[in-house]
Short mmCIF file of C-alpha atoms in Angstrom, two decimals:
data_model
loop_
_atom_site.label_atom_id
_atom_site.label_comp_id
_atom_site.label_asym_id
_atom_site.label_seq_id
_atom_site.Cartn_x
_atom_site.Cartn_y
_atom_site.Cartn_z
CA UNK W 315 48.32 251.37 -21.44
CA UNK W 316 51.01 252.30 -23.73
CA UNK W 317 53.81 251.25 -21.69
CA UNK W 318 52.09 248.19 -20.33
CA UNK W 319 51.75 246.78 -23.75
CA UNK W 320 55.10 247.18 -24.03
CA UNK W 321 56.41 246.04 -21.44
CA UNK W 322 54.42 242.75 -22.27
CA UNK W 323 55.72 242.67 -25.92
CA UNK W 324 59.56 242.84 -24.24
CA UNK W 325 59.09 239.95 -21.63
CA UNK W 326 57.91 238.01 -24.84
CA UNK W 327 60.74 238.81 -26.55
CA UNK W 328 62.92 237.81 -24.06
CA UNK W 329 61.20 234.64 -23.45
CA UNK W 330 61.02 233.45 -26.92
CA UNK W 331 65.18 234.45 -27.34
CA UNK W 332 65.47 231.49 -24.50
CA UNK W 333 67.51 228.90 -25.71
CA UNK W 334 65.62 224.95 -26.19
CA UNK W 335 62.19 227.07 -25.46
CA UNK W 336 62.13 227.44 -21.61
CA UNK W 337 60.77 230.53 -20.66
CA UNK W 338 62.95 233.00 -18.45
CA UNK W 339 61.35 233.94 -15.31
CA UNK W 340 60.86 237.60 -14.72
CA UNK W 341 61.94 238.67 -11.40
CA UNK W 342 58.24 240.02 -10.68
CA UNK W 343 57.27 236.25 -10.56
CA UNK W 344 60.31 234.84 -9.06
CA UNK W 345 59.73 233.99 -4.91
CA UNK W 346 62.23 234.97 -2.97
CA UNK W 347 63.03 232.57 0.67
CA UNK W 348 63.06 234.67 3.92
CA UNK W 349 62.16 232.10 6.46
CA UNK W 350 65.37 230.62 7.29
CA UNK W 351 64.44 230.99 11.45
CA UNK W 352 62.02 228.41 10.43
CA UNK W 353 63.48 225.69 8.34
CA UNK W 354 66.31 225.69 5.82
CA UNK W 355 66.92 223.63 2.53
CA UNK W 356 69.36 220.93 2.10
CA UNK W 357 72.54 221.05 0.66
CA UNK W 358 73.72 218.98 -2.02
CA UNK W 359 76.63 217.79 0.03
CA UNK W 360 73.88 216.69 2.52
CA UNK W 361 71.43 215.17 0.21
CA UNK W 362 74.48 213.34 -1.02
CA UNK W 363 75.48 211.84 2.42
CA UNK W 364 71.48 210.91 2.99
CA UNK W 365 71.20 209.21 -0.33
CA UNK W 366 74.12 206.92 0.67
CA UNK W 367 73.07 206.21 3.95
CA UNK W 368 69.14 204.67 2.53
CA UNK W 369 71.68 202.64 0.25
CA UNK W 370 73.88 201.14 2.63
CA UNK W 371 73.19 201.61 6.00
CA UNK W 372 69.61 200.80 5.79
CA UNK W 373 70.02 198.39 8.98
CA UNK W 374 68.00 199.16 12.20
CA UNK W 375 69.98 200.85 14.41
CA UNK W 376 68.35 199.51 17.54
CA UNK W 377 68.59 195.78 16.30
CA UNK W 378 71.23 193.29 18.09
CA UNK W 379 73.15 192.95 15.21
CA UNK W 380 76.71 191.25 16.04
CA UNK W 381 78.45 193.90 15.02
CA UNK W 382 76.61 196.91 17.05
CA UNK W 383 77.36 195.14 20.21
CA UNK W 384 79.03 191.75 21.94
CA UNK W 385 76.89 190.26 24.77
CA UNK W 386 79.21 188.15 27.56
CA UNK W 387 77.32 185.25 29.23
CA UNK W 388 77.71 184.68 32.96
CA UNK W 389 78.99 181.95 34.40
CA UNK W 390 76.27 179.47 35.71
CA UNK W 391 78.85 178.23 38.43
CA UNK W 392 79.77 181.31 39.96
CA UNK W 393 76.77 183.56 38.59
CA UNK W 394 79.54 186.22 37.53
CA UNK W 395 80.94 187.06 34.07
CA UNK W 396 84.53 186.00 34.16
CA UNK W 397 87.31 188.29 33.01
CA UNK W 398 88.24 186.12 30.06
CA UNK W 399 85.55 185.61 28.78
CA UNK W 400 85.18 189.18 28.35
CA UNK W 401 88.84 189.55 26.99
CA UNK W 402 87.90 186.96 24.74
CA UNK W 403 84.47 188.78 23.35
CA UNK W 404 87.15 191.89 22.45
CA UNK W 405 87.72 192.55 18.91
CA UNK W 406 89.89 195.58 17.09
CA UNK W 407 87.11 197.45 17.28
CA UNK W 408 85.49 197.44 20.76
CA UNK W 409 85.98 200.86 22.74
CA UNK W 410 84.04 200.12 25.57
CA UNK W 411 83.23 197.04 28.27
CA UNK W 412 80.27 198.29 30.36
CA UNK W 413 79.17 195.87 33.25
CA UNK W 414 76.39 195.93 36.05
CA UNK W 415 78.77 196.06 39.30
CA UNK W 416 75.67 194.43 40.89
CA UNK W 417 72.93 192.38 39.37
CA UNK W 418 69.58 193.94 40.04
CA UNK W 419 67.39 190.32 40.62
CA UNK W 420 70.15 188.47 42.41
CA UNK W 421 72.58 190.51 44.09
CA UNK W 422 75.39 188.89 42.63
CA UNK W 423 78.52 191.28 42.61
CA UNK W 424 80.48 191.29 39.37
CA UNK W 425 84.64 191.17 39.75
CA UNK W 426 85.14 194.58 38.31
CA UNK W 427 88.21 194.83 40.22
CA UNK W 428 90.00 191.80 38.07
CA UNK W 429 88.18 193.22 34.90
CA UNK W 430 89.75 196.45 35.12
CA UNK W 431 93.21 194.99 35.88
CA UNK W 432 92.66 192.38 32.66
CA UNK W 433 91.57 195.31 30.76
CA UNK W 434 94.75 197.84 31.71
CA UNK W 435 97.18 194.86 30.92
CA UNK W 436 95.45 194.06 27.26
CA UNK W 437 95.37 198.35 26.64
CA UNK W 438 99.15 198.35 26.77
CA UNK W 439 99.00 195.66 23.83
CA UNK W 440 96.81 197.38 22.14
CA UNK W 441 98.60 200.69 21.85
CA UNK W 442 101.25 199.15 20.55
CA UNK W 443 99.17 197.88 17.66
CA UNK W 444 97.89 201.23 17.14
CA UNK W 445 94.21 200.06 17.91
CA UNK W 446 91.79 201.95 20.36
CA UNK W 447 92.35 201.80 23.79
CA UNK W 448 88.99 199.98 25.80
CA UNK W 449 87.61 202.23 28.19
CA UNK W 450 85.25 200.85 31.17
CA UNK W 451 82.47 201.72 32.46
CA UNK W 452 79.80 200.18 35.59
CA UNK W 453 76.51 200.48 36.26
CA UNK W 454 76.80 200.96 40.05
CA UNK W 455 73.28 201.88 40.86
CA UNK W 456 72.25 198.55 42.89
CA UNK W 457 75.34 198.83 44.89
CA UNK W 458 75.74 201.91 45.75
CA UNK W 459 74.26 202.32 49.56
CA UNK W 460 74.36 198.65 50.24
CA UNK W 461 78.19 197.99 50.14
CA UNK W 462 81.55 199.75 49.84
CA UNK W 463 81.89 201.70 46.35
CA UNK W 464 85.28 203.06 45.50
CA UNK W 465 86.17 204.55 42.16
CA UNK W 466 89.61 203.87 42.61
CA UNK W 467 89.40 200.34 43.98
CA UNK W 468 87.25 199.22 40.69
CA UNK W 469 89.20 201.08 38.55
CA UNK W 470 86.87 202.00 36.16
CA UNK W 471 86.87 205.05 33.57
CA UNK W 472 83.22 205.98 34.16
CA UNK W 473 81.06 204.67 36.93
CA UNK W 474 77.39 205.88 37.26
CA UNK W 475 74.82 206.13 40.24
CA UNK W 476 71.05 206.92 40.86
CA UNK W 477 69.64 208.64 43.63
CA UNK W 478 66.55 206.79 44.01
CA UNK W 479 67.95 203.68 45.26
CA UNK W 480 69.84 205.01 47.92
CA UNK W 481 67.10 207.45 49.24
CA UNK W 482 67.94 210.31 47.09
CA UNK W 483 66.08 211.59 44.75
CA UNK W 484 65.17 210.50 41.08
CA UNK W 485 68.53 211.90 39.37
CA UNK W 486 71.61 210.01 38.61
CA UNK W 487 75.34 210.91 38.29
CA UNK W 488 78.05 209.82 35.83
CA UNK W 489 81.84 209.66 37.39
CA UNK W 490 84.58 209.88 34.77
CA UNK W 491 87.66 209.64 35.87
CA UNK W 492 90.62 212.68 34.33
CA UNK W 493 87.67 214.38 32.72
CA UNK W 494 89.30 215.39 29.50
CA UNK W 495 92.15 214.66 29.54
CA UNK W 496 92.94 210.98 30.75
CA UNK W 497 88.67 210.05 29.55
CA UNK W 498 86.99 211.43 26.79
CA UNK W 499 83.55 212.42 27.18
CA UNK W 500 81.56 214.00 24.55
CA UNK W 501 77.77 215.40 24.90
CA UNK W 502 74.84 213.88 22.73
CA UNK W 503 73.10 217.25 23.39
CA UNK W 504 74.47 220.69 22.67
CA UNK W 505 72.99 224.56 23.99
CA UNK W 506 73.61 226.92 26.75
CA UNK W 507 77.11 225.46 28.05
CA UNK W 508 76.28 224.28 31.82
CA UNK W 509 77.90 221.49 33.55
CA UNK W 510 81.06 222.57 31.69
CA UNK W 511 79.28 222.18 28.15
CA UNK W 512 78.68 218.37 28.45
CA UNK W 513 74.73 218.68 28.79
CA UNK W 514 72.51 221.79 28.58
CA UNK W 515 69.70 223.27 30.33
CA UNK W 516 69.69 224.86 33.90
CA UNK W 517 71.07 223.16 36.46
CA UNK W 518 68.24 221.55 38.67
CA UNK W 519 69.40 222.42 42.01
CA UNK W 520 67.38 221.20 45.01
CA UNK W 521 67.63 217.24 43.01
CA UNK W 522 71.21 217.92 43.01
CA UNK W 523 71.37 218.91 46.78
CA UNK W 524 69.19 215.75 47.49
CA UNK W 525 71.64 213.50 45.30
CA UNK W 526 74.79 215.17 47.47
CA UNK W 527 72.83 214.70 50.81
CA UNK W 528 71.96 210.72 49.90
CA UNK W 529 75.60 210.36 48.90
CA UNK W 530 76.98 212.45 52.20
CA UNK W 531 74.90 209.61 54.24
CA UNK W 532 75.97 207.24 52.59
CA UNK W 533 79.52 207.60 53.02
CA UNK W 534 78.90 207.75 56.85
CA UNK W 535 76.84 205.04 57.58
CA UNK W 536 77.86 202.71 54.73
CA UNK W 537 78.82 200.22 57.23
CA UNK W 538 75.75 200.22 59.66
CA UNK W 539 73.84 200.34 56.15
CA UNK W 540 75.16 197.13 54.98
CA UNK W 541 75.23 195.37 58.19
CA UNK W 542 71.27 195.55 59.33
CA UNK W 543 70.48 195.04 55.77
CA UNK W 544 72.35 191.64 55.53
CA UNK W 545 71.22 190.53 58.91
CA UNK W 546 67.43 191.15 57.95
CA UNK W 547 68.31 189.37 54.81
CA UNK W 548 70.01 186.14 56.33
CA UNK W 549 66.98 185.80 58.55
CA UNK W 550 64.21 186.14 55.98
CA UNK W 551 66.20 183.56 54.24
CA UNK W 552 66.15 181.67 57.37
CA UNK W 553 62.67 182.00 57.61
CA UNK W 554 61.78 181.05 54.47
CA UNK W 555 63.69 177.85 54.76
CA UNK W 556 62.51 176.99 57.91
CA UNK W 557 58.64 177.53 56.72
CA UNK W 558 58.60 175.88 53.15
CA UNK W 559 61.86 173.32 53.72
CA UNK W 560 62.99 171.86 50.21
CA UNK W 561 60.12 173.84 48.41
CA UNK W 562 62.42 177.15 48.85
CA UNK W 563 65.17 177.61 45.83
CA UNK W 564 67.69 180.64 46.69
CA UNK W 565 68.30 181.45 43.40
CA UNK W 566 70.75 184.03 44.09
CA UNK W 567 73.05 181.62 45.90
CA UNK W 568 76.42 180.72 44.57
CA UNK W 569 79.32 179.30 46.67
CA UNK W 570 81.85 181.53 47.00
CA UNK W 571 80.87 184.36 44.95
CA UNK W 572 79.60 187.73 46.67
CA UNK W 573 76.48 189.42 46.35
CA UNK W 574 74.25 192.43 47.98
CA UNK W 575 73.62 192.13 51.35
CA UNK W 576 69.66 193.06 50.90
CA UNK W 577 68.54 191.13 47.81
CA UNK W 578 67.13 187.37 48.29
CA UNK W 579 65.92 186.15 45.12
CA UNK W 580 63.48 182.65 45.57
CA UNK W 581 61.26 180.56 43.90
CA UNK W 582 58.53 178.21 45.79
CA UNK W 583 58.48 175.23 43.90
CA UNK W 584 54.77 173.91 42.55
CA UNK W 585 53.17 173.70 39.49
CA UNK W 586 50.78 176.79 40.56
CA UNK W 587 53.62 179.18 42.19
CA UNK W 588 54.00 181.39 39.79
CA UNK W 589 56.01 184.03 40.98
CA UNK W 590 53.02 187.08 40.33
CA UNK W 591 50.58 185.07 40.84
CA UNK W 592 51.94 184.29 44.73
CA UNK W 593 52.73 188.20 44.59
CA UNK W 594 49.22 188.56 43.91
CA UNK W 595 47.46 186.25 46.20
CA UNK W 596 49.51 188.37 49.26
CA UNK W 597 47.97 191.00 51.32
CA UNK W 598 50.77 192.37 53.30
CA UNK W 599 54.18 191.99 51.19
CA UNK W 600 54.55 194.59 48.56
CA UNK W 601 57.35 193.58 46.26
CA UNK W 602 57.85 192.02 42.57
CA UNK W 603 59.42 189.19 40.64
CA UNK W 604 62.01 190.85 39.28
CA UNK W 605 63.65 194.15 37.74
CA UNK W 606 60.94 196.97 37.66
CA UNK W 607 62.22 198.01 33.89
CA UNK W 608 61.60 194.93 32.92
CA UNK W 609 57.82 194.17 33.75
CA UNK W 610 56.64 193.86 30.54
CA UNK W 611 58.47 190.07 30.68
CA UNK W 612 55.43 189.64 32.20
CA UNK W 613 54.54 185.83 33.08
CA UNK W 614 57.97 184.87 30.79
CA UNK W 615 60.62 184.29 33.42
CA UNK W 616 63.43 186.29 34.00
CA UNK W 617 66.46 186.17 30.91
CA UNK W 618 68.89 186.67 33.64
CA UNK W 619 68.03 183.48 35.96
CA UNK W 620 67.79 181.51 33.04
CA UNK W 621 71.40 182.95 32.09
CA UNK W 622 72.51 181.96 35.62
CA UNK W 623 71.20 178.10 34.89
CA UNK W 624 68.18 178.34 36.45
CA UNK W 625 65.58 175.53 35.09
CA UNK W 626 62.53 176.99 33.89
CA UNK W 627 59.94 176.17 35.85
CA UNK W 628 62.02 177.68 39.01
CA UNK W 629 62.64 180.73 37.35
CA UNK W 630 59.28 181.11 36.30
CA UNK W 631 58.35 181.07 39.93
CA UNK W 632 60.71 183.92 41.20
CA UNK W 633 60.30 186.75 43.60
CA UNK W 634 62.64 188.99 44.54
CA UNK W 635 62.82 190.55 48.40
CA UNK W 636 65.07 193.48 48.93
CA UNK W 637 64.99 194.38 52.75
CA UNK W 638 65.93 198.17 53.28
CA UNK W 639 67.61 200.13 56.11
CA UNK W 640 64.55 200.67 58.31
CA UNK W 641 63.25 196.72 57.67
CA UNK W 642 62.86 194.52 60.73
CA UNK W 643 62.85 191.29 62.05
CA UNK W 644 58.98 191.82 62.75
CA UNK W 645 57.98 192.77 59.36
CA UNK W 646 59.96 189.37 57.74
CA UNK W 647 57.79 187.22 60.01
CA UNK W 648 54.74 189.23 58.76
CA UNK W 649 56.22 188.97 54.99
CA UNK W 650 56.64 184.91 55.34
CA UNK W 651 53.67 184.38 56.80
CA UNK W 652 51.47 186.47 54.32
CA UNK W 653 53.67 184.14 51.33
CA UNK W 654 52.25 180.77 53.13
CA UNK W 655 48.85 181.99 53.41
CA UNK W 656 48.96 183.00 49.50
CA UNK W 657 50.94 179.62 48.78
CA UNK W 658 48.04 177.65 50.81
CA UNK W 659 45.15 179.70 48.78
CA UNK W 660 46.67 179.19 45.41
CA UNK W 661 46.74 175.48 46.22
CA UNK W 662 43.54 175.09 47.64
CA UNK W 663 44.40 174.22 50.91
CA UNK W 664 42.80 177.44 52.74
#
């Protein structure tokens, strides 16, 4: 008891010694941090940097702002984005151009060719300026098993593809061309080091064989691919032409300009031809009015036929037909006459 008490009478000795009255902790009350596997504190350097950031950056970085990104309009002539209008949209800092190398509703193929050759010329300019140079990139997952896709032809610094619309699987690629050394790449995700430390995790194998195999048939058939797919096309086109006459709009029609040789993108004119509500009146024709990502537009019509000039009420009533490699003659008969029979029901004429 002896020694307790003074033990006590120390510690209160020490604390009242304290300079401006705070008490000293003792080292019997002080807790002591071994959790670090589980969460860490901040540092002050990184409090700091935080602090700043909720002061000045306090945008949303998923907004439109003009300065996160510079949309290019298409032209409503051609239904393609023109070179320089793109050249036009650059600015010091713009590092990359990324463009669709097919649209998704219409077809319509974009002149990535002439943008890449626009875009080499202006790099040389810029270099000398000391600004970035622009890299390119395009979407080619529309084309890609319905007409000719060369790297080397486009002339692009990253191209990318998905399996699932060229009978593959549901697993994409990205193409860069000189990987590290004439493109830079850099991963958003870090860990284990596969695919030559650009993305983590184990390799899924079998979806990669599938991807290869797609791609492998591709490459062979291309050509047969694109031919019965653009014959099918021209007739259902036919077809629809012959059965509703100057009531059919081809909205994916522009002189001149190329597009895929499955995709037919129409709209039946009349007041109650909306384009789901004719999908929804058929009982044979599975299809929709537009992009699948984008079907929460729902009844608002498509932003990229009204980009194209598309009035309204036309675009309102699209649908988009994509005929495939095994599609027939016999099964676009079937699909017309299944759209008249849901044209005449909406009306009131059945």
């Amino acid at each position: 008891m002896e020694a307790a008490g003074k033990r006590s009478r120390d510690e209160r000795g020490r604390a009242a010694s304290v300079p401006d009255g705070h008490a000293e902790k003792s080292l019997l009350d002080r807790k002591v941090y071994m959790d670090y596997n589980a969460t860490t504190p901040l540092e002050p350097e990184v409090i700091q940097a935080m602090a700043e950031a909720m002061q000045e950056a306090w945008g949303n970085p998923s907004s439109s702002y003009p300065e996160e990104v510079t949309f290019v309009p298409v032209s409503k002539v051609s239904g393609q984005v023109k070179a320089e209008d793109i050249l036009a949209a650059v600015r010091p800092t713009t590092c990359l151009v990324t463009i669709m190398l097919a649209n998704n509703e219409t077809g319509v193929v974009m002149p990535v060719p002439d943008i890449s050759r626009r875009v080499r010329a202006l790099n040389q300019q810029r270099a000398a300026r000391g600004l970035p140079v622009l890299l390119l990139h395009t979407d080619a997952a529309q084309a890609l098993g319905k007409r000719r896709v060369d790297v080397w032809d486009l002339g692009v610094d990253f191209l990318t593809i998905v399996g699932h619309k060229f009978y593959g699987p549901r697993i994409g690629a990205l193409y860069v061309r000189g990987l590290g050394e004439l493109t830079p790449l850099y991963p958003m995700l870090f860990g284990g080091g596969q695919e030559r430390n650009f993305r983590p995790g184990t390799e899924n194998t079998p979806m990669i064989a599938g991807l290869g195999k797609a791609a492998e048939l591709v490459a062979e058939n291309c050509e047969a691919y694109e031919a019965h797919m653009e014959t099918v096309r021209d007739y259902l086109e036919e077809r629809l032409a012959a059965e509703f006459g100057k009531r059919i709009h081809l909205n994916s029609q522009f002189p001149g300009t190329e597009r895929l040789p499955n995709t037919c993108n129409f709209s039946i004119l009349g007041p109650q031809l909306q384009g789901r509500s004719v999908l929804a009146q058929c009982r044979t024709l599975v299809a929709s009015v537009g992009a699948a990502c984008h079907s929460d537009l729902g009844d608002r019509p498509s932003p990229v036929l009204l980009s194209f000039g598309i009035p309204l009420d036309v675009a309102r009533n699209a649908i988009r037909l994509s005929v495939g490699r095994s599609t027939t003659r016999a099964e676009v008969d079937l699909v017309v006459q299944d759209l008249k029979q849901a044209v005449a029901r909406l009306e009131g004429q059945a």
